[in-house]
mmCIF file of C-alpha atoms in Angstrom:
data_model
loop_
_atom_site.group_PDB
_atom_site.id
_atom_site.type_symbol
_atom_site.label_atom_id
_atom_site.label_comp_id
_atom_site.label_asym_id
_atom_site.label_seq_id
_atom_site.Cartn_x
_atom_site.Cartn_y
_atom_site.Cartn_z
ATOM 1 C CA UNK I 1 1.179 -7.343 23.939
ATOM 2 C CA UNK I 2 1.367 -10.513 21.500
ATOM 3 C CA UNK I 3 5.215 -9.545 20.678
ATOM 4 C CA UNK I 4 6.556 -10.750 23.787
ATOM 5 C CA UNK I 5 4.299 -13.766 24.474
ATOM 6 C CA UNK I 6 5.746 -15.433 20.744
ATOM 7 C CA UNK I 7 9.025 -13.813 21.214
ATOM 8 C CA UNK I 8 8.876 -10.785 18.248
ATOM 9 C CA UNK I 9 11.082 -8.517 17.700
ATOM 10 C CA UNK I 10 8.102 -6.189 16.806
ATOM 11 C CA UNK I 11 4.759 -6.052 15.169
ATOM 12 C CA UNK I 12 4.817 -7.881 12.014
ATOM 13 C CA UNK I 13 1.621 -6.726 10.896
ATOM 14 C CA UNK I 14 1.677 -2.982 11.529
ATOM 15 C CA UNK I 15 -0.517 -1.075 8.986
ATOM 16 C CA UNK I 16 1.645 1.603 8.200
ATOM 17 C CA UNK I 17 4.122 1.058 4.719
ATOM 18 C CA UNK I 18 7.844 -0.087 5.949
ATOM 19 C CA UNK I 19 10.120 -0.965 3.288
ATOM 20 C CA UNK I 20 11.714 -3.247 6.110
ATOM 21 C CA UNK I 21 9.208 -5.705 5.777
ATOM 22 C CA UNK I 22 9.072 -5.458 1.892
ATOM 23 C CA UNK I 23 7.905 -8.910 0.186
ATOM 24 C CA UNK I 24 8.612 -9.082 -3.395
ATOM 25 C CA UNK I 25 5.536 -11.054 -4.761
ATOM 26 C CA UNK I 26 5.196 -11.697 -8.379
ATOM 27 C CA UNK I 27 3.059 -8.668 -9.093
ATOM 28 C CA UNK I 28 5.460 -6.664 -6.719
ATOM 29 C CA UNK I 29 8.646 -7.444 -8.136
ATOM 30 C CA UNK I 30 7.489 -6.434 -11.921
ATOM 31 C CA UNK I 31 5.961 -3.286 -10.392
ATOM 32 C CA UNK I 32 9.674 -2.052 -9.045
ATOM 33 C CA UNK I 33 11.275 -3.649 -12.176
ATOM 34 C CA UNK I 34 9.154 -0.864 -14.112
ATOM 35 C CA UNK I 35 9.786 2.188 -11.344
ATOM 36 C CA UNK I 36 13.941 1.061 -11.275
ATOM 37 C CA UNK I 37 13.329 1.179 -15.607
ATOM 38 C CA UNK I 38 12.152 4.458 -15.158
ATOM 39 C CA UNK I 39 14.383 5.425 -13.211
ATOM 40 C CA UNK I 40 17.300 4.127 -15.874
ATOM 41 C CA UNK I 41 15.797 6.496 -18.484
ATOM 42 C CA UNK I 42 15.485 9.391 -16.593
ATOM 43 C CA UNK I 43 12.651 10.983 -18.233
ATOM 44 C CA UNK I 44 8.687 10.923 -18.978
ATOM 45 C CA UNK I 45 6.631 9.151 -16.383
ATOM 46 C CA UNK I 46 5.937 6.415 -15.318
ATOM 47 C CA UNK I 47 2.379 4.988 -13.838
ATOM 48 C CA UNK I 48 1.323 2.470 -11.099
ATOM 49 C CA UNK I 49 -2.174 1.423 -10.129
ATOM 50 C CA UNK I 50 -3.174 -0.727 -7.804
ATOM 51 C CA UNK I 51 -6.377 -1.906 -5.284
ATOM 52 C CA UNK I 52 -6.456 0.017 -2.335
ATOM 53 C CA UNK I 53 -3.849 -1.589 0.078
ATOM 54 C CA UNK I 54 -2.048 -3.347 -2.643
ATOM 55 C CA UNK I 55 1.603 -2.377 -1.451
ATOM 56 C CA UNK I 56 1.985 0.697 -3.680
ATOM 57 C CA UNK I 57 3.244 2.977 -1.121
ATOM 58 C CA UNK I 58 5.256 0.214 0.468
ATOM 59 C CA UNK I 59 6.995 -0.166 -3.221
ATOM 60 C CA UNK I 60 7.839 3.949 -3.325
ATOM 61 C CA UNK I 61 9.678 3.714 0.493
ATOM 62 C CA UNK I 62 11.264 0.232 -1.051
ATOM 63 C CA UNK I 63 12.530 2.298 -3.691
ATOM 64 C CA UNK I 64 13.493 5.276 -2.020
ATOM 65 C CA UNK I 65 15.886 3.161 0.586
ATOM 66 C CA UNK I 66 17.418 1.858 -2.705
ATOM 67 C CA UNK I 67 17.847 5.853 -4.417
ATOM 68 C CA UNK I 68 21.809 6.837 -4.619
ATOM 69 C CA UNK I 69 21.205 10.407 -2.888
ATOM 70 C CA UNK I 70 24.545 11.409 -4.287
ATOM 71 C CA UNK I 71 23.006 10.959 -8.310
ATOM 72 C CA UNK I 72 19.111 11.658 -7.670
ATOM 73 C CA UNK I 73 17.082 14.072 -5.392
ATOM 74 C CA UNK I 74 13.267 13.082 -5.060
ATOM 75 C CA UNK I 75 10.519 14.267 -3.422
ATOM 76 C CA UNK I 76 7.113 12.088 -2.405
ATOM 77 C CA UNK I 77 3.409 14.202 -2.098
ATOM 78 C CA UNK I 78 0.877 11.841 -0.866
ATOM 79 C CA UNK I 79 -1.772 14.598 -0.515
ATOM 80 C CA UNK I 80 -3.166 15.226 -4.025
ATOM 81 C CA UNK I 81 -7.246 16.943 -2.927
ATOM 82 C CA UNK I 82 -5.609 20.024 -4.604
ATOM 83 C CA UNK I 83 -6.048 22.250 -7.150
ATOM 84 C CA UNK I 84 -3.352 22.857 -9.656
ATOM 85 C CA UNK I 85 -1.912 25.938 -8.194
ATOM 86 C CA UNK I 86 -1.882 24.333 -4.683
ATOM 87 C CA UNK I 87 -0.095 21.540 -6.328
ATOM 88 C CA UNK I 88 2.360 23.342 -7.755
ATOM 89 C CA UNK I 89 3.313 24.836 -4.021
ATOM 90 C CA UNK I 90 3.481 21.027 -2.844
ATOM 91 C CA UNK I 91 5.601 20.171 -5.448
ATOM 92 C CA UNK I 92 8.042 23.649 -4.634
ATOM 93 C CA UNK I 93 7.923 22.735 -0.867
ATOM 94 C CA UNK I 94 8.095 18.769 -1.369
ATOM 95 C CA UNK I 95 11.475 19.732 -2.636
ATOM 96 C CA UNK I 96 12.683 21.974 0.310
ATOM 97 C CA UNK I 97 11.829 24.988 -1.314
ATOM 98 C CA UNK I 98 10.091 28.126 0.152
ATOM 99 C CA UNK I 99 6.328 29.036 -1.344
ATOM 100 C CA UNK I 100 4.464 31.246 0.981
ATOM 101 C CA UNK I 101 3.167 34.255 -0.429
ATOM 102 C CA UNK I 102 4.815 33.018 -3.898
ATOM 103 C CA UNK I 103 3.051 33.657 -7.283
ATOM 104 C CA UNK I 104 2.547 31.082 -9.936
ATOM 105 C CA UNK I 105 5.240 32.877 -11.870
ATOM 106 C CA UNK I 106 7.503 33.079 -9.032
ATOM 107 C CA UNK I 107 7.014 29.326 -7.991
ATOM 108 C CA UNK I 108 7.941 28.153 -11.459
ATOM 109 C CA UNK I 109 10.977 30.134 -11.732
ATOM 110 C CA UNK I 110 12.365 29.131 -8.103
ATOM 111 C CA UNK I 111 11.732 25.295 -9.019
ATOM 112 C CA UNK I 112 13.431 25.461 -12.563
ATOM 113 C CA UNK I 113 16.360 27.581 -10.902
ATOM 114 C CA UNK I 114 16.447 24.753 -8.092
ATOM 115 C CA UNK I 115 16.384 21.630 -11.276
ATOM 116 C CA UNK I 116 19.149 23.664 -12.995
ATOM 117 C CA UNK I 117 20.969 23.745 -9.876
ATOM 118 C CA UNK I 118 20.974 20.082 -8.994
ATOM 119 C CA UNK I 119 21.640 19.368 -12.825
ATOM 120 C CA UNK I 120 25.131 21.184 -12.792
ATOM 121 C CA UNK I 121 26.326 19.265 -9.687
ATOM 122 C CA UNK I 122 25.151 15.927 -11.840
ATOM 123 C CA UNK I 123 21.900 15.243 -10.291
ATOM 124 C CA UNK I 124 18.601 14.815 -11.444
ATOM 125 C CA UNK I 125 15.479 15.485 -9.653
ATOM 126 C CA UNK I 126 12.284 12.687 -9.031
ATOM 127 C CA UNK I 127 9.104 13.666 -8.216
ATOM 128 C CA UNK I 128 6.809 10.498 -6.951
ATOM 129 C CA UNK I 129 3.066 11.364 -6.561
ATOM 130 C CA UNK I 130 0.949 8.907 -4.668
ATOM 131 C CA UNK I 131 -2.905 8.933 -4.482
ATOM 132 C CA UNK I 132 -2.968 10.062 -7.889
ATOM 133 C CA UNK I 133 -6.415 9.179 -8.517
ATOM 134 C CA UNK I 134 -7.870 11.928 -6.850
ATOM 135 C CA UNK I 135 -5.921 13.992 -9.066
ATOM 136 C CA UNK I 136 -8.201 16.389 -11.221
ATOM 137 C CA UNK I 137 -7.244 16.423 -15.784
ATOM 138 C CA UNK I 138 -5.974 20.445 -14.955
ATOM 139 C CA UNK I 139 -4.142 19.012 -12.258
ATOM 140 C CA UNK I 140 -2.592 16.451 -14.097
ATOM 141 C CA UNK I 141 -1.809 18.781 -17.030
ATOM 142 C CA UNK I 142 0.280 21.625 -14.386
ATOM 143 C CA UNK I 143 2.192 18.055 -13.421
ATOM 144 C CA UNK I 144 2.614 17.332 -17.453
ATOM 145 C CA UNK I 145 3.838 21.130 -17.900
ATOM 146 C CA UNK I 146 6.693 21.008 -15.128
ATOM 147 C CA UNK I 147 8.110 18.008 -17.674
ATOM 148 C CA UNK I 148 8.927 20.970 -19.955
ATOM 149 C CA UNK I 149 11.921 21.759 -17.839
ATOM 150 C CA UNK I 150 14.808 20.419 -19.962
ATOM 151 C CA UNK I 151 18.183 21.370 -21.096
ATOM 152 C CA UNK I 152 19.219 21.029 -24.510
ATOM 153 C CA UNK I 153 19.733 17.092 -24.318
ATOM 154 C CA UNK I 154 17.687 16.130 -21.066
ATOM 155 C CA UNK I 155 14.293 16.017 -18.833
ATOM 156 C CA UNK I 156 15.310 18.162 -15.685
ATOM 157 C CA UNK I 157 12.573 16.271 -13.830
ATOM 158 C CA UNK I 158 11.109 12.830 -14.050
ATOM 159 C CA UNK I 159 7.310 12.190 -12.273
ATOM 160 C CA UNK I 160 5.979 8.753 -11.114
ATOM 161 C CA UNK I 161 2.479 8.448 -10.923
ATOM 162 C CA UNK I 162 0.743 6.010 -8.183
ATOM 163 C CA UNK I 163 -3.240 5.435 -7.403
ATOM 164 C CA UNK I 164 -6.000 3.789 -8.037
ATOM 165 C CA UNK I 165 -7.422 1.872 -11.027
ATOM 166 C CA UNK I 166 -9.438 4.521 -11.252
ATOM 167 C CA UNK I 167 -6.710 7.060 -12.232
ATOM 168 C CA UNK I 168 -6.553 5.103 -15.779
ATOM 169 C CA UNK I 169 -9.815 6.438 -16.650
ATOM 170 C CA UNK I 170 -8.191 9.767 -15.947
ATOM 171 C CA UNK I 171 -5.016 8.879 -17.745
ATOM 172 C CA UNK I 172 -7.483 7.445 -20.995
ATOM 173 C CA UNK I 173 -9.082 10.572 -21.054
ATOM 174 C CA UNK I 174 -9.336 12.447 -24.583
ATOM 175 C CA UNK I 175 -7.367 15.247 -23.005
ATOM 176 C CA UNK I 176 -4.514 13.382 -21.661
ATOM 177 C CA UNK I 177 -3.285 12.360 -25.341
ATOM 178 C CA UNK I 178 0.158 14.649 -24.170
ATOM 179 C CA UNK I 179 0.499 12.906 -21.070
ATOM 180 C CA UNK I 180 -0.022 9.314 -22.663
ATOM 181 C CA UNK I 181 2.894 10.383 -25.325
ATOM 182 C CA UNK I 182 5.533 10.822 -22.629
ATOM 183 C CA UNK I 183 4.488 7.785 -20.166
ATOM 184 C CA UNK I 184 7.467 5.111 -20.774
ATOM 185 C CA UNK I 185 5.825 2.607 -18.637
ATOM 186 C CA UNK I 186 2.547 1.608 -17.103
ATOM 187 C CA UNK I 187 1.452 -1.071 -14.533
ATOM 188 C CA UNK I 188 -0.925 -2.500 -12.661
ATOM 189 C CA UNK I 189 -0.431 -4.172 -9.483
ATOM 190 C CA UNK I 190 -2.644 -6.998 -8.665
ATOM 191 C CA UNK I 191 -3.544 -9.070 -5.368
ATOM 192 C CA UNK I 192 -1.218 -11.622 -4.278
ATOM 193 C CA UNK I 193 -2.127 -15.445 -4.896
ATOM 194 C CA UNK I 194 -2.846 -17.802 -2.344
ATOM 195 C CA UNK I 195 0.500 -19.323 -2.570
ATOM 196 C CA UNK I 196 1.983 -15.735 -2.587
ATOM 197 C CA UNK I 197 -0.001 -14.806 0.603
ATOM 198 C CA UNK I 198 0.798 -17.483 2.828
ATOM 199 C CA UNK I 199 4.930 -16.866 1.821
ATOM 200 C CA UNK I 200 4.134 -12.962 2.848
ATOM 201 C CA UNK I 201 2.757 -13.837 5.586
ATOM 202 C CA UNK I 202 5.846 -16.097 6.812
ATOM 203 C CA UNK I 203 8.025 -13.378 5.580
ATOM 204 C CA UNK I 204 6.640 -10.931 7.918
ATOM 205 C CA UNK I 205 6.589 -12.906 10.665
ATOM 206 C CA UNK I 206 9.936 -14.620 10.147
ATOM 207 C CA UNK I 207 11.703 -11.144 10.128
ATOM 208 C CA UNK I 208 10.352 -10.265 13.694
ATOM 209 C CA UNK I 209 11.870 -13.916 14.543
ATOM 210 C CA UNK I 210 9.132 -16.464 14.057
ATOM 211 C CA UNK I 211 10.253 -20.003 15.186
ATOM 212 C CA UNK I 212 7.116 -21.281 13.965
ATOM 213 C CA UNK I 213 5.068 -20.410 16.932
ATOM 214 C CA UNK I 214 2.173 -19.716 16.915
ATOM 215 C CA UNK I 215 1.573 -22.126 13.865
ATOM 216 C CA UNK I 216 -0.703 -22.160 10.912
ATOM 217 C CA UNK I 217 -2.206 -24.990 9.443
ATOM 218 C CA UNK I 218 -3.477 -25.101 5.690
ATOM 219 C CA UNK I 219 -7.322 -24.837 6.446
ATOM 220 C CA UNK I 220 -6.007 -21.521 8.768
ATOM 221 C CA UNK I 221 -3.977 -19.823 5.538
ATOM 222 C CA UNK I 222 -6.762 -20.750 3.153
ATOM 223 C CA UNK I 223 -9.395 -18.696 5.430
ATOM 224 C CA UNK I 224 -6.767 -15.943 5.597
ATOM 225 C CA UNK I 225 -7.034 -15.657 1.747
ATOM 226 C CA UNK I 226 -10.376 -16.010 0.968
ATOM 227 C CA UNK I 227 -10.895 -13.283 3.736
ATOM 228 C CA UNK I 228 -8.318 -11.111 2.012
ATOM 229 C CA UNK I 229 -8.268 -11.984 -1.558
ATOM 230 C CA UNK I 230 -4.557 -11.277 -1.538
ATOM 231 C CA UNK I 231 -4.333 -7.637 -0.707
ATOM 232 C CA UNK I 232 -1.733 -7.167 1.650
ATOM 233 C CA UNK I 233 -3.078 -4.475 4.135
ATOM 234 C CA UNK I 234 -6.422 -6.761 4.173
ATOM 235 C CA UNK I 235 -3.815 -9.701 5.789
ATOM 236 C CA UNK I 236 -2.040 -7.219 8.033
ATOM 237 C CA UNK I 237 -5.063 -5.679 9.364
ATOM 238 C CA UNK I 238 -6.255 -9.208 9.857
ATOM 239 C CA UNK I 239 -3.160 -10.994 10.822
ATOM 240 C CA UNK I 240 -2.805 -8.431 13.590
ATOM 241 C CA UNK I 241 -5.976 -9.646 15.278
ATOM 242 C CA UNK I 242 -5.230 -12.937 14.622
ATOM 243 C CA UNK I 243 -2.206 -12.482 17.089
ATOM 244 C CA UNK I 244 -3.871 -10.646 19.902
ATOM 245 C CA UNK I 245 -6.332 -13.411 20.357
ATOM 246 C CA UNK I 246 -4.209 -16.171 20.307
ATOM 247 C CA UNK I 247 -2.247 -14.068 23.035
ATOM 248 C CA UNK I 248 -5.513 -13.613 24.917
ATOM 249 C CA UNK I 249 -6.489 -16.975 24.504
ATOM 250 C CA UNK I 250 -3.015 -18.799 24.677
ATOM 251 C CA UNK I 251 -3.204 -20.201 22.040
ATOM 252 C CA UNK I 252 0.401 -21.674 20.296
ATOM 253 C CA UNK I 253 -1.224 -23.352 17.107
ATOM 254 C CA UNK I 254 -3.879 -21.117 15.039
ATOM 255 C CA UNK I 255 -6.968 -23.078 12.919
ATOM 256 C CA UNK I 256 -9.526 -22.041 10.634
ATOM 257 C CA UNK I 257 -12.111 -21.770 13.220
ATOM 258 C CA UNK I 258 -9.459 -19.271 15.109
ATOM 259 C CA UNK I 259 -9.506 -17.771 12.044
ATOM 260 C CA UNK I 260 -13.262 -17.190 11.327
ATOM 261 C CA UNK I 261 -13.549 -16.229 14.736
ATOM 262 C CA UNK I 262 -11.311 -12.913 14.368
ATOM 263 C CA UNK I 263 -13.161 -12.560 11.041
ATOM 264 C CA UNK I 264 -16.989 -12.450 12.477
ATOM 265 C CA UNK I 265 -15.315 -10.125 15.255
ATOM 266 C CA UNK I 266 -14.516 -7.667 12.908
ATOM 267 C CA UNK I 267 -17.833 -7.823 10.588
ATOM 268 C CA UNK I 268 -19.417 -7.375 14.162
ATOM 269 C CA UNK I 269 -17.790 -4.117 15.114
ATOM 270 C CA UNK I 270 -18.358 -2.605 11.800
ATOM 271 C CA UNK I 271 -21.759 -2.905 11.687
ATOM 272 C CA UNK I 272 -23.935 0.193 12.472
ATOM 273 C CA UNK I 273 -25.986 0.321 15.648
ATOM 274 C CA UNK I 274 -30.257 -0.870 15.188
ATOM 275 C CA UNK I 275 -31.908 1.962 14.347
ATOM 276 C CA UNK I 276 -29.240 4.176 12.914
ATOM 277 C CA UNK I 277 -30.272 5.202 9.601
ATOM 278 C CA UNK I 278 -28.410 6.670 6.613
ATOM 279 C CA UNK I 279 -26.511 9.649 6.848
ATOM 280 C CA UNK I 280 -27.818 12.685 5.849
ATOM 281 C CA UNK I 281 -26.378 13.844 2.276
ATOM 282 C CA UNK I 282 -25.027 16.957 3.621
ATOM 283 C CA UNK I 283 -22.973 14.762 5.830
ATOM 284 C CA UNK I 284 -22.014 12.539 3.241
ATOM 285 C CA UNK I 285 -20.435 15.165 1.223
ATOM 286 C CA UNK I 286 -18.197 16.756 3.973
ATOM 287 C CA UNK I 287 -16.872 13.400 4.774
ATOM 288 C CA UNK I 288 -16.852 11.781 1.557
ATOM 289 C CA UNK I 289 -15.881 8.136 1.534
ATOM 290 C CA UNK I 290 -13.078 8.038 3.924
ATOM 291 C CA UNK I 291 -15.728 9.224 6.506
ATOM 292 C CA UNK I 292 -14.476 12.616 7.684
ATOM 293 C CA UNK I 293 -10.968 11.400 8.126
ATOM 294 C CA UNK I 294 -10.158 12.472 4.245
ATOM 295 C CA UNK I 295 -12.333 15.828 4.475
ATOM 296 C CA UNK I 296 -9.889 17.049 7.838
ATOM 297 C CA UNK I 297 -6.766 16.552 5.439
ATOM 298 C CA UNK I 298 -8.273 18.293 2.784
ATOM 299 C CA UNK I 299 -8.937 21.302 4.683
ATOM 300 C CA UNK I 300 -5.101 21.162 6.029
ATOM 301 C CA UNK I 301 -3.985 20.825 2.847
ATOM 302 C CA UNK I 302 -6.049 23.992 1.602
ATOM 303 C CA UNK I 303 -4.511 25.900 4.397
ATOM 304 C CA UNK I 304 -0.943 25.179 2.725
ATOM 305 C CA UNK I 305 0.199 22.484 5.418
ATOM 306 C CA UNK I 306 3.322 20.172 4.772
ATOM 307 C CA UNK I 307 2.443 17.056 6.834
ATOM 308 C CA UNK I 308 1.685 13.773 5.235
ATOM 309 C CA UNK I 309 -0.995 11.540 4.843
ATOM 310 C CA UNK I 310 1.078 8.994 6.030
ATOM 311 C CA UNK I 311 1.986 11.144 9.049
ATOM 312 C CA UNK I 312 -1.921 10.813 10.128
ATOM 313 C CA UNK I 313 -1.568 7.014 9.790
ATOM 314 C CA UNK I 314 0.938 6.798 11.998
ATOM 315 C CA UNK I 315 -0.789 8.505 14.606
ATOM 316 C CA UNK I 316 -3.717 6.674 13.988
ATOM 317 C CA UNK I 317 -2.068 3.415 14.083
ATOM 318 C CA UNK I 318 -0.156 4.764 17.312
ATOM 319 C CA UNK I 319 -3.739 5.295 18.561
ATOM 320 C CA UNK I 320 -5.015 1.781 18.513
ATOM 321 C CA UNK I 321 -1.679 0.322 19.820
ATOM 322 C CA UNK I 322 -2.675 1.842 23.073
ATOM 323 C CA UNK I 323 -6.387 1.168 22.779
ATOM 324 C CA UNK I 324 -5.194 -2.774 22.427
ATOM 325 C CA UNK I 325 -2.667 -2.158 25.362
ATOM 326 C CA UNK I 326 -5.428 -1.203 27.502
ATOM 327 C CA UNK I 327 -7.642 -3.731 26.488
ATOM 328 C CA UNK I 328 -5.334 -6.081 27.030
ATOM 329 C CA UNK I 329 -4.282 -4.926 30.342
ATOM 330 C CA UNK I 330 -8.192 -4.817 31.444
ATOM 331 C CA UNK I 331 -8.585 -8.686 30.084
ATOM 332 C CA UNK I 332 -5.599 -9.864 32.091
ATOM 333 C CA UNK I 333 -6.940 -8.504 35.146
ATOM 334 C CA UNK I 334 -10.515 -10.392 34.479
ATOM 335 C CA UNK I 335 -8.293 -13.311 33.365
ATOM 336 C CA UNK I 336 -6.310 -13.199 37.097
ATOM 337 C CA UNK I 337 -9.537 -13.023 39.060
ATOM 338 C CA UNK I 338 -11.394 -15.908 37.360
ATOM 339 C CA UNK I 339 -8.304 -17.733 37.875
ATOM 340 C CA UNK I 340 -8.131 -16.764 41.358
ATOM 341 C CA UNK I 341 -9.643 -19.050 44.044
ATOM 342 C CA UNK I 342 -12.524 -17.443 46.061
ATOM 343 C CA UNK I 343 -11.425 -15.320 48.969
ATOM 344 C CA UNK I 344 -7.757 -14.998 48.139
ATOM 345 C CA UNK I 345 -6.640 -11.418 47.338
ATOM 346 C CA UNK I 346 -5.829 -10.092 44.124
ATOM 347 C CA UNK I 347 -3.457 -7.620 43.239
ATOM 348 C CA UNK I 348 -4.273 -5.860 40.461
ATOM 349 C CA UNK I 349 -1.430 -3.997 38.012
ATOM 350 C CA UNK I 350 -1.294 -0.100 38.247
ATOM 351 C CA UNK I 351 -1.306 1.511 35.022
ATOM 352 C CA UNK I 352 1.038 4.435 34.357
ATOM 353 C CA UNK I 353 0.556 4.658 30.759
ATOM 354 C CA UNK I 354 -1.529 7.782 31.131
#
């Protein structure tokens, strides 16, 4: 893999959120100024929209690294396709609670029992919901209710609210006038400038030890931009081919044209097949438009499961590390025996991955 040919330490574009990597852009650094002054009030909510990939779930793990875990206790649901009862069992179980077989009555009372709890040994409890656009206005009214939980001179639980713009339509809604009244803070995270994208992209690679090679020139960053418009999983998932074909191709100093090659790859390989029509509506609706991958999770979620979305991205991300190993591995051996001179003998690797 690319690591070892430029001397990394590891992938510095992986797709999945790690607060190790963490760049604090303009846009990012006023969106965890907000979450750390909600956090200093200890009460209400607070909200966070952003474009999809923008670096809101990378902001939550930023934060949670930073969380005293002697002074608050939170608990992060990233799978929000439910309905409000459901939710209220993945907000009892996101905090180590047991639901099964529970009633609505009996959920309620175990989670204000558990809020009490951690309030007489002089903690307070944070609930962080991510995806929150695909939150429905009854579901976001059971999340308003659990702020009722209060002692005489405090909020026993304090929510943050991440998604998509879209979720400010739901927030402006004329039923969410109670909700509005106790949101302390609101923001909107934006896309990264050009400026700001070329410094995240040296960040990343300069914390898997970049010495400057492979190298970037100006036209090379300006195609990266105006490919990504600044969202940061649009440069990872870019970046990331960037490196495995200037592995492939050796290459030690990366252009625009390197650039807009990777770029045409990828607008090749998603584009469907001649002949293949549109899918049929039925289809459409069980996959809705995270193809199929959105619908599975749904159903596990209806079925009471405790993984994470962000679980499935690992594996999925684990997944195409090996498809580029072997793809890689195949290329090196075509690579050896065009470079081999006719009639010698060529020894090809053996490949125990599987």
């Amino acid at each position: 893999m690319y690591e070892s040919y430029y001397g990394f330490s590891a992938k510095p574009f992986q797709l999945r959120p790690d607060p190790h990597f963490f760049f604090g852009s303009k846009g990012h650094k006023r969106a965890m100024a907000y979450l750390e002054y909600g956090l200093s009030q200890g009460e209400g909510f607070i909200i966070v929209t952003g474009e999809v990939g923008a670096g809101k779930t990378t902001l939550v793990r930023n934060l949670f690294n930073r969380l005293p875990s002697d002074q608050i206790v939170a608990a992060h649901i990233v799978n929000t396709h439910l309905d409000p009862d459901d939710t209220l069992r993945m907000v009892v179980s996101a905090f180590g609670l047991p639901y099964e077989g529970a009633s609505k009555t009996d959920l309620l009372t175990r989670l204000e029992r558990f809020l009490c709890d951690i309030d007489h040994q002089g903690k307070r409890a944070l609930l962080v919901i991510d995806e929150a656009q695909n939150l429905s206005m009854r579901t976001v009214e059971e999340l308003r209710m659990l702020s009722n939980f209060q002692t005489d001179n405090k909020s026993l639980l304090q929510t943050f609210l991440l998604g998509q713009p879209e979720f400010r339509a739901t927030l402006h809604s004329p039923g969410m006038q109670q909700l509005r009244q106790r949101v302390i803070a609101s923001y909107h995270l934006g896309p990264m400038d050009a400026q700001e994208t070329r410094a995240y992209i040296e960040h990343r690679l300069a914390t898997v030890g970049w010495n400057g090679d492979p190298s970037f020139d100006d036209g090379a960053h300006e195609a990266i931009f105006a490919y990504s418009s600044g969202i940061p999983r649009k440069v990872n998932t870019l970046m990331d081919r960037v490196l495995l074909m200037g592995y492939l191709e050796e290459l030690h100093a990366i252009s625009a044209a390197d650039i807009q090659t990777v770029i045409s790859d990828i607008a090749e390989e998603f584009e469907a097949p001649e002949g293949m029509g549109e899918p049929a509506p039925a289809t459409l609706a069980g996959a809705g438009a995270m193809g199929g991958i959105d619908d599975a999770l749904h159903m596990h979620d209806q079925r009471g499961s405790g993984e994470r979305r962000a679980t499935s991205v690992e594996v999925l991300d684990e997944r195409m590390m090996r498809l580029e190993k072997s793809i890689v591995s195949v290329l090196s051996i075509l690579k050896k025996i065009v470079a081999t001179p006719q009639g010698a003998a060529v020894t090809h690797p053996v490949d125990n991955e599987e």
